[in-house]
Amino acid sequence: DTGVSQNPRHKITKRGQNVTFRCDPISEHNRLYWYRQTLGQGPEFLTYFQNEAQLEKSRLLSDRFSAERPKGSFSTLEIQRTEQGDSAMYLCASSLTSGGLYNEQFFGPGTRLTVL
Amino acid sequence: RKEVEQDPGPFNVPEGATVAFNCTYSNSASQSFFWYRQDCRKEPKLLMSVYSSGNEDGRFTAQLNRASQYISLLIRDSKLSDSATYLCVVNVGSGGYQKVTFGIGTKLQVIP
């Protein structure tokens, strides 16, 4: 399967714990996006990378959240000191962007986080 | 005002009906527009891009009205398999900066 993959698919944690999610984009894609989606809402943009550079961060991304894409391939999203309000589906998407144009984003299956 | 607004529905329509969704956006600098489809508990998938001149893909027609800042999606001859949530996506910027905003989604239920 050469699509976007995310691990783990489900994560249950206790409030105050740290969690880390991984996203493996489609191999030739240079852009990688993280979104958060709660029930009945559309995906909310968190951050995106062009290669290894993090170009934009939403104000939704508090200082408890950090994302990396160290070699311009896979990315990790870490949430420190989780809160119950962090419970959501975390979606990763990738795209091959050229010429400054928006290209189709391909989404992974998501990581569902439940904070107890 | 939200950056991208959609009627969440649900729209319940019988098979074979024609249904239309609108999506309004607030940023006049928005440059590109898309409709994504999301099935229950699945990830979003691109349905179609929306071009200034309007575009059609089979039973689906998308249109853009820049003056009134809305995009629309028309589905003709609805099928049971069209039941899903339809997400409007608006993109601002190009090159190194982009802001991608999804709407809340409009839920469609096609009834036998």
PDB file of C-alpha atoms in Angstrom:
ATOM      1  CA  ASP A   1       0.000   0.000   0.000  1.00  0.00           C
ATOM      2  CA  THR A   2       1.598   3.259  -1.109  1.00  0.00           C
ATOM      3  CA  GLY A   3      -0.894   5.615   0.533  1.00  0.00           C
ATOM      4  CA  VAL A   4      -0.474   7.753   3.620  1.00  0.00           C
ATOM      5  CA  SER A   5      -0.136   5.678   6.769  1.00  0.00           C
ATOM      6  CA  GLN A   6      -0.573   6.696  10.369  1.00  0.00           C
ATOM      7  CA  ASN A   7       0.314   4.953  13.584  1.00  0.00           C
ATOM      8  CA  PRO A   8      -1.146   4.110  15.929  1.00  0.00           C
ATOM      9  CA  ARG A   9      -4.710   4.001  14.662  1.00  0.00           C
ATOM     10  CA  HIS A  10      -6.105   4.311  18.160  1.00  0.00           C
ATOM     11  CA  LYS A  11      -4.602   5.667  21.352  1.00  0.00           C
ATOM     12  CA  ILE A  12      -6.175   5.771  24.782  1.00  0.00           C
ATOM     13  CA  THR A  13      -4.274   7.675  27.417  1.00  0.00           C
ATOM     14  CA  LYS A  14      -4.785   9.222  30.798  1.00  0.00           C
ATOM     15  CA  ARG A  15      -4.925  12.945  31.273  1.00  0.00           C
ATOM     16  CA  GLY A  16      -1.479  14.403  31.799  1.00  0.00           C
ATOM     17  CA  GLN A  17       0.379  11.783  29.774  1.00  0.00           C
ATOM     18  CA  ASN A  18       2.375  12.537  26.643  1.00  0.00           C
ATOM     19  CA  VAL A  19       1.496  10.912  23.330  1.00  0.00           C
ATOM     20  CA  THR A  20       3.257  10.786  19.965  1.00  0.00           C
ATOM     21  CA  PHE A  21       1.732   9.969  16.607  1.00  0.00           C
ATOM     22  CA  ARG A  22       3.532   9.109  13.419  1.00  0.00           C
ATOM     23  CA  CYS A  23       2.632   9.834   9.816  1.00  0.00           C
ATOM     24  CA  ASP A  24       4.312   8.341   6.762  1.00  0.00           C
ATOM     25  CA  PRO A  25       3.341  10.313   3.666  1.00  0.00           C
ATOM     26  CA  ILE A  26       3.316   9.138   0.080  1.00  0.00           C
ATOM     27  CA  SER A  27       7.015   8.847  -0.682  1.00  0.00           C
ATOM     28  CA  GLU A  28       7.473  11.542  -3.318  1.00  0.00           C
ATOM     29  CA  HIS A  29       5.208  14.078  -1.631  1.00  0.00           C
ATOM     30  CA  ASN A  30       6.963  17.188  -0.378  1.00  0.00           C
ATOM     31  CA  ARG A  31       4.138  18.644   1.709  1.00  0.00           C
ATOM     32  CA  LEU A  32       2.744  17.130   4.856  1.00  0.00           C
ATOM     33  CA  TYR A  33      -0.217  18.448   6.840  1.00  0.00           C
ATOM     34  CA  TRP A  34      -1.660  17.713  10.259  1.00  0.00           C
ATOM     35  CA  TYR A  35      -5.321  18.252  11.057  1.00  0.00           C
ATOM     36  CA  ARG A  36      -7.552  17.596  14.028  1.00  0.00           C
ATOM     37  CA  GLN A  37     -11.159  16.536  13.590  1.00  0.00           C
ATOM     38  CA  THR A  38     -13.851  16.200  16.239  1.00  0.00           C
ATOM     39  CA  LEU A  39     -17.277  14.675  15.786  1.00  0.00           C
ATOM     40  CA  GLY A  40     -19.526  16.756  13.567  1.00  0.00           C
ATOM     41  CA  GLN A  41     -16.757  19.134  12.531  1.00  0.00           C
ATOM     42  CA  GLY A  42     -14.554  19.431   9.510  1.00  0.00           C
ATOM     43  CA  PRO A  43     -10.808  18.898   9.789  1.00  0.00           C
ATOM     44  CA  GLU A  44      -9.094  21.817  11.546  1.00  0.00           C
ATOM     45  CA  PHE A  45      -5.664  22.736  10.229  1.00  0.00           C
ATOM     46  CA  LEU A  46      -2.847  22.386  12.751  1.00  0.00           C
ATOM     47  CA  THR A  47       0.401  22.712  10.830  1.00  0.00           C
ATOM     48  CA  TYR A  48       2.174  21.837   7.626  1.00  0.00           C
ATOM     49  CA  PHE A  49       5.661  21.106   6.356  1.00  0.00           C
ATOM     50  CA  GLN A  50       7.311  21.629   3.041  1.00  0.00           C
ATOM     51  CA  ASN A  51      10.035  19.025   3.078  1.00  0.00           C
ATOM     52  CA  GLU A  52      11.553  19.370   6.565  1.00  0.00           C
ATOM     53  CA  ALA A  53      10.554  23.007   7.095  1.00  0.00           C
ATOM     54  CA  GLN A  54       7.510  23.753   9.198  1.00  0.00           C
ATOM     55  CA  LEU A  55       5.927  26.644   7.315  1.00  0.00           C
ATOM     56  CA  GLU A  56       2.727  27.363   9.151  1.00  0.00           C
ATOM     57  CA  LYS A  57       1.217  26.649  12.552  1.00  0.00           C
ATOM     58  CA  SER A  58      -2.349  27.277  13.574  1.00  0.00           C
ATOM     59  CA  ARG A  59      -3.071  29.107  16.799  1.00  0.00           C
ATOM     60  CA  LEU A  60      -4.883  25.886  17.723  1.00  0.00           C
ATOM     61  CA  LEU A  61      -1.433  24.377  18.133  1.00  0.00           C
ATOM     62  CA  SER A  62      -0.706  25.315  21.732  1.00  0.00           C
ATOM     63  CA  ASP A  63       2.722  24.968  23.284  1.00  0.00           C
ATOM     64  CA  ARG A  64       1.768  21.456  24.364  1.00  0.00           C
ATOM     65  CA  PHE A  65       1.780  20.408  20.723  1.00  0.00           C
ATOM     66  CA  SER A  66       4.910  19.958  18.659  1.00  0.00           C
ATOM     67  CA  ALA A  67       5.434  18.497  15.229  1.00  0.00           C
ATOM     68  CA  GLU A  68       8.588  17.483  13.425  1.00  0.00           C
ATOM     69  CA  ARG A  69       9.579  16.194  10.050  1.00  0.00           C
ATOM     70  CA  PRO A  70      13.295  15.753  10.556  1.00  0.00           C
ATOM     71  CA  LYS A  71      14.340  14.340   7.208  1.00  0.00           C
ATOM     72  CA  GLY A  72      11.500  15.549   5.106  1.00  0.00           C
ATOM     73  CA  SER A  73       9.917  12.119   5.083  1.00  0.00           C
ATOM     74  CA  PHE A  74       7.823  10.887   8.014  1.00  0.00           C
ATOM     75  CA  SER A  75       6.457  13.274  10.614  1.00  0.00           C
ATOM     76  CA  THR A  76       5.605  13.032  14.287  1.00  0.00           C
ATOM     77  CA  LEU A  77       3.043  14.962  16.277  1.00  0.00           C
ATOM     78  CA  GLU A  78       3.549  15.029  20.029  1.00  0.00           C
ATOM     79  CA  ILE A  79       1.041  16.216  22.580  1.00  0.00           C
ATOM     80  CA  GLN A  80       2.392  16.814  26.059  1.00  0.00           C
ATOM     81  CA  ARG A  81       0.319  16.817  29.243  1.00  0.00           C
ATOM     82  CA  THR A  82      -2.782  15.676  27.401  1.00  0.00           C
ATOM     83  CA  GLU A  83      -6.156  17.101  28.335  1.00  0.00           C
ATOM     84  CA  GLN A  84      -9.614  15.657  27.768  1.00  0.00           C
ATOM     85  CA  GLY A  85     -10.223  18.352  25.166  1.00  0.00           C
ATOM     86  CA  ASP A  86      -7.438  16.843  23.076  1.00  0.00           C
ATOM     87  CA  SER A  87      -9.629  13.818  22.345  1.00  0.00           C
ATOM     88  CA  ALA A  88     -10.139  13.834  18.595  1.00  0.00           C
ATOM     89  CA  MET A  89      -9.121  12.223  15.335  1.00  0.00           C
ATOM     90  CA  TYR A  90      -5.705  13.421  14.200  1.00  0.00           C
ATOM     91  CA  LEU A  91      -5.393  13.320  10.436  1.00  0.00           C
ATOM     92  CA  CYS A  92      -2.265  13.536   8.362  1.00  0.00           C
ATOM     93  CA  ALA A  93      -2.273  14.416   4.673  1.00  0.00           C
ATOM     94  CA  SER A  94       0.398  14.789   2.050  1.00  0.00           C
ATOM     95  CA  SER A  95       0.610  16.411  -1.342  1.00  0.00           C
ATOM     96  CA  LEU A  96       3.056  16.927  -4.154  1.00  0.00           C
ATOM     97  CA  THR A  97       3.182  20.637  -4.631  1.00  0.00           C
ATOM     98  CA  SER A  98       4.910  22.326  -7.511  1.00  0.00           C
ATOM     99  CA  GLY A  99       4.829  25.802  -8.953  1.00  0.00           C
ATOM    100  CA  GLY A 100       3.223  27.144  -5.791  1.00  0.00           C
ATOM    101  CA  LEU A 101      -0.078  25.608  -6.718  1.00  0.00           C
ATOM    102  CA  TYR A 102      -2.331  23.686  -4.403  1.00  0.00           C
ATOM    103  CA  ASN A 103      -2.341  20.027  -5.233  1.00  0.00           C
ATOM    104  CA  GLU A 104      -4.670  17.310  -4.016  1.00  0.00           C
ATOM    105  CA  GLN A 105      -4.089  16.291  -0.448  1.00  0.00           C
ATOM    106  CA  PHE A 106      -4.172  12.581   0.249  1.00  0.00           C
ATOM    107  CA  PHE A 107      -5.262  11.743   3.751  1.00  0.00           C
ATOM    108  CA  GLY A 108      -4.196   8.942   6.016  1.00  0.00           C
ATOM    109  CA  PRO A 109      -6.715   6.920   8.042  1.00  0.00           C
ATOM    110  CA  GLY A 110      -6.098   9.028  11.133  1.00  0.00           C
ATOM    111  CA  THR A 111      -5.168   8.356  14.746  1.00  0.00           C
ATOM    112  CA  ARG A 112      -8.099   8.445  17.140  1.00  0.00           C
ATOM    113  CA  LEU A 113      -7.018   9.801  20.524  1.00  0.00           C
ATOM    114  CA  THR A 114      -9.095   9.323  23.642  1.00  0.00           C
ATOM    115  CA  VAL A 115      -7.950  11.083  26.795  1.00  0.00           C
ATOM    116  CA  LEU A 116      -9.526   9.712  29.946  1.00  0.00           C
TER     117      LEU A 116
ATOM    118  CA  ARG B   1     -18.030  35.142  10.624  1.00  0.00           C
ATOM    119  CA  LYS B   2     -16.519  31.750   9.949  1.00  0.00           C
ATOM    120  CA  GLU B   3     -13.983  31.545   7.170  1.00  0.00           C
ATOM    121  CA  VAL B   4     -15.865  28.752   5.445  1.00  0.00           C
ATOM    122  CA  GLU B   5     -19.528  28.106   6.128  1.00  0.00           C
ATOM    123  CA  GLN B   6     -21.659  25.144   5.165  1.00  0.00           C
ATOM    124  CA  ASP B   7     -25.109  23.959   6.122  1.00  0.00           C
ATOM    125  CA  PRO B   8     -24.413  20.805   8.152  1.00  0.00           C
ATOM    126  CA  GLY B   9     -27.711  19.220   7.049  1.00  0.00           C
ATOM    127  CA  PRO B  10     -28.575  16.419   7.018  1.00  0.00           C
ATOM    128  CA  PHE B  11     -30.052  16.500   3.558  1.00  0.00           C
ATOM    129  CA  ASN B  12     -32.301  13.466   3.174  1.00  0.00           C
ATOM    130  CA  VAL B  13     -33.153  12.881  -0.478  1.00  0.00           C
ATOM    131  CA  PRO B  14     -34.683   9.969  -2.381  1.00  0.00           C
ATOM    132  CA  GLU B  15     -32.677   8.010  -4.895  1.00  0.00           C
ATOM    133  CA  GLY B  16     -32.659   9.719  -8.277  1.00  0.00           C
ATOM    134  CA  ALA B  17     -33.161  13.193  -6.863  1.00  0.00           C
ATOM    135  CA  THR B  18     -30.999  16.200  -7.595  1.00  0.00           C
ATOM    136  CA  VAL B  19     -29.436  17.908  -4.608  1.00  0.00           C
ATOM    137  CA  ALA B  20     -27.295  21.019  -4.299  1.00  0.00           C
ATOM    138  CA  PHE B  21     -25.004  22.267  -1.561  1.00  0.00           C
ATOM    139  CA  ASN B  22     -23.558  25.717  -1.144  1.00  0.00           C
ATOM    140  CA  CYS B  23     -20.495  26.845   0.716  1.00  0.00           C
ATOM    141  CA  THR B  24     -19.611  30.465   1.449  1.00  0.00           C
ATOM    142  CA  TYR B  25     -16.164  31.823   2.217  1.00  0.00           C
ATOM    143  CA  SER B  26     -15.148  35.080   3.812  1.00  0.00           C
ATOM    144  CA  ASN B  27     -11.651  35.737   2.466  1.00  0.00           C
ATOM    145  CA  SER B  28     -11.823  37.409  -0.929  1.00  0.00           C
ATOM    146  CA  ALA B  29      -8.168  36.486  -1.489  1.00  0.00           C
ATOM    147  CA  SER B  30      -9.057  32.791  -1.591  1.00  0.00           C
ATOM    148  CA  GLN B  31      -7.533  31.236  -4.656  1.00  0.00           C
ATOM    149  CA  SER B  32      -8.525  27.630  -4.979  1.00  0.00           C
ATOM    150  CA  PHE B  33     -11.559  25.645  -4.008  1.00  0.00           C
ATOM    151  CA  PHE B  34     -12.394  21.985  -3.642  1.00  0.00           C
ATOM    152  CA  TRP B  35     -15.027  19.535  -2.599  1.00  0.00           C
ATOM    153  CA  TYR B  36     -13.957  16.541  -0.543  1.00  0.00           C
ATOM    154  CA  ARG B  37     -16.099  13.589   0.379  1.00  0.00           C
ATOM    155  CA  GLN B  38     -15.863  11.918   3.780  1.00  0.00           C
ATOM    156  CA  ASP B  39     -17.563   8.649   4.580  1.00  0.00           C
ATOM    157  CA  CYS B  40     -18.474   7.853   8.168  1.00  0.00           C
ATOM    158  CA  ARG B  41     -15.338   7.270  10.267  1.00  0.00           C
ATOM    159  CA  LYS B  42     -13.119   7.435   7.177  1.00  0.00           C
ATOM    160  CA  GLU B  43     -10.625   9.984   5.940  1.00  0.00           C
ATOM    161  CA  PRO B  44     -11.613  12.746   3.486  1.00  0.00           C
ATOM    162  CA  LYS B  45     -11.017  12.131  -0.215  1.00  0.00           C
ATOM    163  CA  LEU B  46     -10.955  14.664  -3.007  1.00  0.00           C
ATOM    164  CA  LEU B  47     -14.177  14.687  -4.993  1.00  0.00           C
ATOM    165  CA  MET B  48     -13.402  17.522  -7.354  1.00  0.00           C
ATOM    166  CA  SER B  49     -11.652  20.816  -7.743  1.00  0.00           C
ATOM    167  CA  VAL B  50     -13.753  23.880  -8.463  1.00  0.00           C
ATOM    168  CA  TYR B  51     -12.686  26.020 -11.382  1.00  0.00           C
ATOM    169  CA  SER B  52     -13.738  29.553 -12.181  1.00  0.00           C
ATOM    170  CA  SER B  53     -15.503  28.405 -15.296  1.00  0.00           C
ATOM    171  CA  GLY B  54     -17.310  25.639 -13.459  1.00  0.00           C
ATOM    172  CA  ASN B  55     -16.658  21.982 -14.010  1.00  0.00           C
ATOM    173  CA  GLU B  56     -18.527  18.757 -14.337  1.00  0.00           C
ATOM    174  CA  ASP B  57     -17.598  15.168 -13.582  1.00  0.00           C
ATOM    175  CA  GLY B  58     -20.334  12.742 -14.443  1.00  0.00           C
ATOM    176  CA  ARG B  59     -23.283  13.416 -12.157  1.00  0.00           C
ATOM    177  CA  PHE B  60     -21.372  16.060 -10.199  1.00  0.00           C
ATOM    178  CA  THR B  61     -21.143  19.740 -11.116  1.00  0.00           C
ATOM    179  CA  ALA B  62     -19.152  22.319  -9.186  1.00  0.00           C
ATOM    180  CA  GLN B  63     -19.403  26.070  -9.631  1.00  0.00           C
ATOM    181  CA  LEU B  64     -17.642  29.096  -8.227  1.00  0.00           C
ATOM    182  CA  ASN B  65     -19.145  32.542  -7.766  1.00  0.00           C
ATOM    183  CA  ARG B  66     -16.342  34.890  -6.785  1.00  0.00           C
ATOM    184  CA  ALA B  67     -18.556  37.977  -6.648  1.00  0.00           C
ATOM    185  CA  SER B  68     -20.772  36.419  -4.015  1.00  0.00           C
ATOM    186  CA  GLN B  69     -17.970  34.312  -2.540  1.00  0.00           C
ATOM    187  CA  TYR B  70     -19.579  30.921  -2.679  1.00  0.00           C
ATOM    188  CA  ILE B  71     -19.073  27.584  -4.301  1.00  0.00           C
ATOM    189  CA  SER B  72     -21.687  24.997  -5.037  1.00  0.00           C
ATOM    190  CA  LEU B  73     -21.911  21.275  -5.649  1.00  0.00           C
ATOM    191  CA  LEU B  74     -24.771  19.752  -7.602  1.00  0.00           C
ATOM    192  CA  ILE B  75     -25.403  16.024  -7.576  1.00  0.00           C
ATOM    193  CA  ARG B  76     -27.811  14.660 -10.164  1.00  0.00           C
ATOM    194  CA  ASP B  77     -29.535  11.278 -10.093  1.00  0.00           C
ATOM    195  CA  SER B  78     -28.484  10.604  -6.506  1.00  0.00           C
ATOM    196  CA  LYS B  79     -27.319   7.091  -5.651  1.00  0.00           C
ATOM    197  CA  LEU B  80     -27.364   5.360  -2.293  1.00  0.00           C
ATOM    198  CA  SER B  81     -23.575   5.335  -2.493  1.00  0.00           C
ATOM    199  CA  ASP B  82     -23.537   9.148  -2.548  1.00  0.00           C
ATOM    200  CA  SER B  83     -24.481   9.147   1.145  1.00  0.00           C
ATOM    201  CA  ALA B  84     -21.574  10.849   2.871  1.00  0.00           C
ATOM    202  CA  THR B  85     -20.437  14.184   4.254  1.00  0.00           C
ATOM    203  CA  TYR B  86     -19.301  16.704   1.653  1.00  0.00           C
ATOM    204  CA  LEU B  87     -16.569  19.062   2.808  1.00  0.00           C
ATOM    205  CA  CYS B  88     -15.925  22.414   1.197  1.00  0.00           C
ATOM    206  CA  VAL B  89     -12.250  23.399   1.145  1.00  0.00           C
ATOM    207  CA  VAL B  90     -10.853  26.852   0.507  1.00  0.00           C
ATOM    208  CA  ASN B  91      -7.187  27.605  -0.036  1.00  0.00           C
ATOM    209  CA  VAL B  92      -5.513  30.978   0.409  1.00  0.00           C
ATOM    210  CA  GLY B  93      -1.992  31.640  -0.744  1.00  0.00           C
ATOM    211  CA  SER B  94       0.555  30.021  -2.938  1.00  0.00           C
ATOM    212  CA  GLY B  95       4.228  29.243  -2.934  1.00  0.00           C
ATOM    213  CA  GLY B  96       5.610  28.949   0.570  1.00  0.00           C
ATOM    214  CA  TYR B  97       2.501  30.094   2.380  1.00  0.00           C
ATOM    215  CA  GLN B  98      -0.812  28.368   2.285  1.00  0.00           C
ATOM    216  CA  LYS B  99      -3.842  28.336   4.477  1.00  0.00           C
ATOM    217  CA  VAL B 100      -6.245  25.508   3.905  1.00  0.00           C
ATOM    218  CA  THR B 101      -9.633  25.752   5.571  1.00  0.00           C
ATOM    219  CA  PHE B 102     -12.253  23.036   5.647  1.00  0.00           C
ATOM    220  CA  GLY B 103     -15.927  23.673   6.189  1.00  0.00           C
ATOM    221  CA  ILE B 104     -17.920  21.762   8.761  1.00  0.00           C
ATOM    222  CA  GLY B 105     -19.294  19.495   6.031  1.00  0.00           C
ATOM    223  CA  THR B 106     -22.779  18.855   4.723  1.00  0.00           C
ATOM    224  CA  LYS B 107     -24.228  15.449   5.442  1.00  0.00           C
ATOM    225  CA  LEU B 108     -26.143  13.786   2.647  1.00  0.00           C
ATOM    226  CA  GLN B 109     -28.349  10.751   3.163  1.00  0.00           C
ATOM    227  CA  VAL B 110     -29.831   9.190   0.029  1.00  0.00           C
ATOM    228  CA  ILE B 111     -32.901   7.158   0.852  1.00  0.00           C
ATOM    229  CA  PRO B 112     -34.107   4.132  -1.144  1.00  0.00           C
TER     230      PRO B 112
END
